[in-house]
């Protein structure tokens, strides 16, 4: 009888050990899934934050509903895109292009300061700065902005 009671105590100990081990495996899997969700949310947040630099121009109008995008805004955006493209050149990520579509689209991947000055002069007539509207924003497969196109109003 003494051996039978010891066997029952050992069997109970093994069952409790298996229960504890099962609980540990469940918690490990659950915490792993939670971590994956948090990482996915952080990645989505980074994409939204990145895109906000571009999507801010989607409805960039004044209180009268008039477009207020200037060539200076577009050049700033093109400079940011150029820096982003140069920084991510080796990673193989999609490049961003900022275009002015007037008949034939002109990609603003400007290389020299003189090119910026020429474009500013082209859209500044008698001290009046031409206003632009955002025509289109295209997204890549990963959800980031790929192309943004402006045209004169």
PDB file of C-alpha atoms in Angstrom:
ATOM      1  CA  UNK A   1       0.000   0.000   0.000  1.00  0.00           C
ATOM      2  CA  UNK A   2       2.882   2.260   0.754  1.00  0.00           C
ATOM      3  CA  UNK A   3       4.295   1.866  -2.776  1.00  0.00           C
ATOM      4  CA  UNK A   4       0.896   2.575  -4.341  1.00  0.00           C
ATOM      5  CA  UNK A   5       0.543   5.873  -2.469  1.00  0.00           C
ATOM      6  CA  UNK A   6       4.067   6.898  -3.527  1.00  0.00           C
ATOM      7  CA  UNK A   7       3.196   6.004  -7.115  1.00  0.00           C
ATOM      8  CA  UNK A   8       0.055   8.179  -6.948  1.00  0.00           C
ATOM      9  CA  UNK A   9       2.057  11.088  -5.506  1.00  0.00           C
ATOM     10  CA  UNK A  10       4.640  10.705  -8.310  1.00  0.00           C
ATOM     11  CA  UNK A  11       1.906  10.495 -10.947  1.00  0.00           C
ATOM     12  CA  UNK A  12       0.274  13.623  -9.508  1.00  0.00           C
ATOM     13  CA  UNK A  13       3.650  15.397  -9.576  1.00  0.00           C
ATOM     14  CA  UNK A  14       4.160  14.405 -13.221  1.00  0.00           C
ATOM     15  CA  UNK A  15       0.660  15.668 -14.114  1.00  0.00           C
ATOM     16  CA  UNK A  16       1.280  18.977 -12.334  1.00  0.00           C
ATOM     17  CA  UNK A  17       4.639  19.264 -14.152  1.00  0.00           C
ATOM     18  CA  UNK A  18       2.967  18.619 -17.508  1.00  0.00           C
ATOM     19  CA  UNK A  19       0.290  21.215 -16.702  1.00  0.00           C
ATOM     20  CA  UNK A  20       2.947  23.785 -15.776  1.00  0.00           C
ATOM     21  CA  UNK A  21       4.935  22.996 -18.910  1.00  0.00           C
ATOM     22  CA  UNK A  22       1.798  23.301 -21.058  1.00  0.00           C
ATOM     23  CA  UNK A  23       0.992  26.640 -19.424  1.00  0.00           C
ATOM     24  CA  UNK A  24       4.534  27.879 -20.130  1.00  0.00           C
ATOM     25  CA  UNK A  25       4.302  26.853 -23.809  1.00  0.00           C
ATOM     26  CA  UNK A  26       0.889  28.539 -24.145  1.00  0.00           C
ATOM     27  CA  UNK A  27       2.139  31.764 -22.570  1.00  0.00           C
ATOM     28  CA  UNK A  28       5.266  31.732 -24.754  1.00  0.00           C
ATOM     29  CA  UNK A  29       3.159  31.363 -27.913  1.00  0.00           C
ATOM     30  CA  UNK A  30       0.689  34.021 -26.752  1.00  0.00           C
ATOM     31  CA  UNK A  31       3.438  36.514 -25.919  1.00  0.00           C
ATOM     32  CA  UNK A  32       5.068  35.799 -29.286  1.00  0.00           C
ATOM     33  CA  UNK A  33       1.821  36.562 -31.106  1.00  0.00           C
ATOM     34  CA  UNK A  34       1.369  39.740 -29.071  1.00  0.00           C
ATOM     35  CA  UNK A  35       4.896  40.807 -29.927  1.00  0.00           C
ATOM     36  CA  UNK A  36       4.242  40.180 -33.626  1.00  0.00           C
ATOM     37  CA  UNK A  37       1.083  42.335 -33.459  1.00  0.00           C
ATOM     38  CA  UNK A  38       2.975  45.145 -31.731  1.00  0.00           C
ATOM     39  CA  UNK A  39       5.742  44.989 -34.351  1.00  0.00           C
ATOM     40  CA  UNK A  40       3.153  45.078 -37.156  1.00  0.00           C
ATOM     41  CA  UNK A  41       1.436  48.084 -35.573  1.00  0.00           C
ATOM     42  CA  UNK A  42       4.796  49.862 -35.249  1.00  0.00           C
ATOM     43  CA  UNK A  43       5.584  49.153 -38.903  1.00  0.00           C
ATOM     44  CA  UNK A  44       2.182  50.520 -39.967  1.00  0.00           C
ATOM     45  CA  UNK A  45       2.715  53.584 -37.785  1.00  0.00           C
ATOM     46  CA  UNK A  46       6.087  54.227 -39.437  1.00  0.00           C
ATOM     47  CA  UNK A  47       4.540  53.945 -42.904  1.00  0.00           C
ATOM     48  CA  UNK A  48       1.732  56.359 -41.984  1.00  0.00           C
ATOM     49  CA  UNK A  49       4.277  58.767 -40.491  1.00  0.00           C
ATOM     50  CA  UNK A  50       6.430  58.526 -43.615  1.00  0.00           C
ATOM     51  CA  UNK A  51       3.457  59.019 -45.955  1.00  0.00           C
ATOM     52  CA  UNK A  52       2.193  62.014 -43.966  1.00  0.00           C
ATOM     53  CA  UNK A  53       5.008  64.135 -45.432  1.00  0.00           C
ATOM     54  CA  UNK A  54       3.433  63.589 -48.854  1.00  0.00           C
ATOM     55  CA  UNK A  55      -0.268  63.177 -48.133  1.00  0.00           C
ATOM     56  CA  UNK A  56      -0.308  66.539 -46.352  1.00  0.00           C
ATOM     57  CA  UNK A  57      -0.367  68.106 -49.822  1.00  0.00           C
ATOM     58  CA  UNK A  58      -3.383  66.100 -50.949  1.00  0.00           C
ATOM     59  CA  UNK A  59      -5.816  68.738 -49.642  1.00  0.00           C
ATOM     60  CA  UNK A  60      -3.468  71.668 -49.053  1.00  0.00           C
ATOM     61  CA  UNK A  61      -6.006  74.471 -49.474  1.00  0.00           C
ATOM     62  CA  UNK A  62      -6.662  77.756 -47.720  1.00  0.00           C
ATOM     63  CA  UNK A  63      -9.878  78.737 -45.947  1.00  0.00           C
ATOM     64  CA  UNK A  64     -11.441  79.756 -49.285  1.00  0.00           C
ATOM     65  CA  UNK A  65     -10.823  76.329 -50.824  1.00  0.00           C
ATOM     66  CA  UNK A  66      -8.019  77.603 -53.073  1.00  0.00           C
ATOM     67  CA  UNK A  67      -4.921  75.496 -53.537  1.00  0.00           C
ATOM     68  CA  UNK A  68      -1.913  76.947 -51.737  1.00  0.00           C
ATOM     69  CA  UNK A  69       0.914  74.645 -52.821  1.00  0.00           C
ATOM     70  CA  UNK A  70       3.826  76.714 -54.142  1.00  0.00           C
ATOM     71  CA  UNK A  71       6.914  75.763 -56.086  1.00  0.00           C
ATOM     72  CA  UNK A  72       8.845  76.125 -52.825  1.00  0.00           C
ATOM     73  CA  UNK A  73       6.720  73.397 -51.227  1.00  0.00           C
ATOM     74  CA  UNK A  74       7.281  71.143 -54.220  1.00  0.00           C
ATOM     75  CA  UNK A  75      11.037  71.740 -54.228  1.00  0.00           C
ATOM     76  CA  UNK A  76      11.193  70.986 -50.498  1.00  0.00           C
ATOM     77  CA  UNK A  77       9.317  67.757 -51.129  1.00  0.00           C
ATOM     78  CA  UNK A  78      11.562  66.885 -54.087  1.00  0.00           C
ATOM     79  CA  UNK A  79      14.651  67.507 -51.946  1.00  0.00           C
ATOM     80  CA  UNK A  80      13.298  65.220 -49.235  1.00  0.00           C
ATOM     81  CA  UNK A  81      12.535  62.532 -51.833  1.00  0.00           C
ATOM     82  CA  UNK A  82      16.028  62.900 -53.302  1.00  0.00           C
ATOM     83  CA  UNK A  83      17.633  62.494 -49.868  1.00  0.00           C
ATOM     84  CA  UNK A  84      15.404  59.513 -49.084  1.00  0.00           C
ATOM     85  CA  UNK A  85      16.282  57.871 -52.414  1.00  0.00           C
ATOM     86  CA  UNK A  86      20.011  58.417 -51.853  1.00  0.00           C
ATOM     87  CA  UNK A  87      19.822  57.045 -48.301  1.00  0.00           C
ATOM     88  CA  UNK A  88      17.875  53.937 -49.350  1.00  0.00           C
ATOM     89  CA  UNK A  89      19.665  53.320 -52.636  1.00  0.00           C
ATOM     90  CA  UNK A  90      21.397  50.156 -51.435  1.00  0.00           C
ATOM     91  CA  UNK A  91      18.360  48.653 -49.707  1.00  0.00           C
ATOM     92  CA  UNK A  92      16.471  48.307 -52.981  1.00  0.00           C
ATOM     93  CA  UNK A  93      13.362  50.041 -51.643  1.00  0.00           C
ATOM     94  CA  UNK A  94      11.110  51.796 -54.118  1.00  0.00           C
ATOM     95  CA  UNK A  95      12.278  55.246 -55.073  1.00  0.00           C
ATOM     96  CA  UNK A  96      10.043  58.252 -54.621  1.00  0.00           C
ATOM     97  CA  UNK A  97       9.455  60.653 -57.474  1.00  0.00           C
ATOM     98  CA  UNK A  98       7.949  64.121 -57.278  1.00  0.00           C
ATOM     99  CA  UNK A  99       6.543  65.260 -60.609  1.00  0.00           C
ATOM    100  CA  UNK A 100       5.085  68.400 -62.091  1.00  0.00           C
ATOM    101  CA  UNK A 101       2.656  67.303 -64.777  1.00  0.00           C
ATOM    102  CA  UNK A 102       2.162  69.977 -67.394  1.00  0.00           C
ATOM    103  CA  UNK A 103       1.637  68.175 -70.638  1.00  0.00           C
ATOM    104  CA  UNK A 104       4.663  65.947 -70.157  1.00  0.00           C
ATOM    105  CA  UNK A 105       5.551  65.116 -66.572  1.00  0.00           C
ATOM    106  CA  UNK A 106       8.822  66.490 -65.281  1.00  0.00           C
ATOM    107  CA  UNK A 107      10.450  64.470 -62.543  1.00  0.00           C
ATOM    108  CA  UNK A 108      12.078  66.788 -60.021  1.00  0.00           C
ATOM    109  CA  UNK A 109      15.196  64.802 -59.215  1.00  0.00           C
ATOM    110  CA  UNK A 110      17.219  67.981 -59.333  1.00  0.00           C
ATOM    111  CA  UNK A 111      20.967  67.705 -59.051  1.00  0.00           C
ATOM    112  CA  UNK A 112      22.254  71.267 -58.905  1.00  0.00           C
ATOM    113  CA  UNK A 113      21.204  74.459 -57.203  1.00  0.00           C
ATOM    114  CA  UNK A 114      20.880  76.194 -60.589  1.00  0.00           C
ATOM    115  CA  UNK A 115      18.145  73.745 -61.611  1.00  0.00           C
ATOM    116  CA  UNK A 116      16.154  74.742 -58.525  1.00  0.00           C
ATOM    117  CA  UNK A 117      16.604  78.404 -59.345  1.00  0.00           C
ATOM    118  CA  UNK A 118      15.449  77.869 -62.940  1.00  0.00           C
ATOM    119  CA  UNK A 119      12.268  76.121 -61.813  1.00  0.00           C
ATOM    120  CA  UNK A 120      11.532  78.804 -59.203  1.00  0.00           C
ATOM    121  CA  UNK A 121      11.919  81.510 -61.839  1.00  0.00           C
ATOM    122  CA  UNK A 122       9.675  79.590 -64.231  1.00  0.00           C
ATOM    123  CA  UNK A 123       6.784  79.526 -61.743  1.00  0.00           C
ATOM    124  CA  UNK A 124       7.302  83.008 -60.284  1.00  0.00           C
ATOM    125  CA  UNK A 125       5.959  85.612 -62.682  1.00  0.00           C
ATOM    126  CA  UNK A 126       6.091  89.333 -61.795  1.00  0.00           C
ATOM    127  CA  UNK A 127       6.425  88.502 -58.096  1.00  0.00           C
ATOM    128  CA  UNK A 128       3.373  86.248 -58.191  1.00  0.00           C
ATOM    129  CA  UNK A 129       3.984  82.648 -57.275  1.00  0.00           C
ATOM    130  CA  UNK A 130       2.092  80.044 -59.276  1.00  0.00           C
ATOM    131  CA  UNK A 131      -0.159  77.804 -57.189  1.00  0.00           C
ATOM    132  CA  UNK A 132      -0.216  74.064 -57.732  1.00  0.00           C
ATOM    133  CA  UNK A 133      -2.644  71.293 -56.935  1.00  0.00           C
ATOM    134  CA  UNK A 134      -1.899  67.711 -56.044  1.00  0.00           C
ATOM    135  CA  UNK A 135      -3.159  65.547 -58.898  1.00  0.00           C
ATOM    136  CA  UNK A 136      -2.210  62.057 -57.864  1.00  0.00           C
ATOM    137  CA  UNK A 137      -0.402  60.051 -55.216  1.00  0.00           C
ATOM    138  CA  UNK A 138       0.658  56.499 -56.070  1.00  0.00           C
ATOM    139  CA  UNK A 139       1.663  53.904 -53.500  1.00  0.00           C
ATOM    140  CA  UNK A 140       4.089  51.005 -53.764  1.00  0.00           C
ATOM    141  CA  UNK A 141       3.334  47.427 -52.715  1.00  0.00           C
ATOM    142  CA  UNK A 142       4.646  48.060 -49.202  1.00  0.00           C
ATOM    143  CA  UNK A 143       2.184  50.938 -48.695  1.00  0.00           C
ATOM    144  CA  UNK A 144       4.670  53.792 -48.983  1.00  0.00           C
ATOM    145  CA  UNK A 145       4.252  56.717 -51.337  1.00  0.00           C
ATOM    146  CA  UNK A 146       5.957  56.056 -54.661  1.00  0.00           C
ATOM    147  CA  UNK A 147       4.941  58.996 -56.855  1.00  0.00           C
ATOM    148  CA  UNK A 148       3.297  62.334 -56.211  1.00  0.00           C
ATOM    149  CA  UNK A 149       2.238  64.519 -59.137  1.00  0.00           C
ATOM    150  CA  UNK A 150       1.382  68.214 -59.075  1.00  0.00           C
ATOM    151  CA  UNK A 151       0.010  70.519 -61.762  1.00  0.00           C
ATOM    152  CA  UNK A 152      -0.739  74.216 -61.969  1.00  0.00           C
ATOM    153  CA  UNK A 153      -4.218  75.300 -61.003  1.00  0.00           C
TER     154      UNK A 153
END
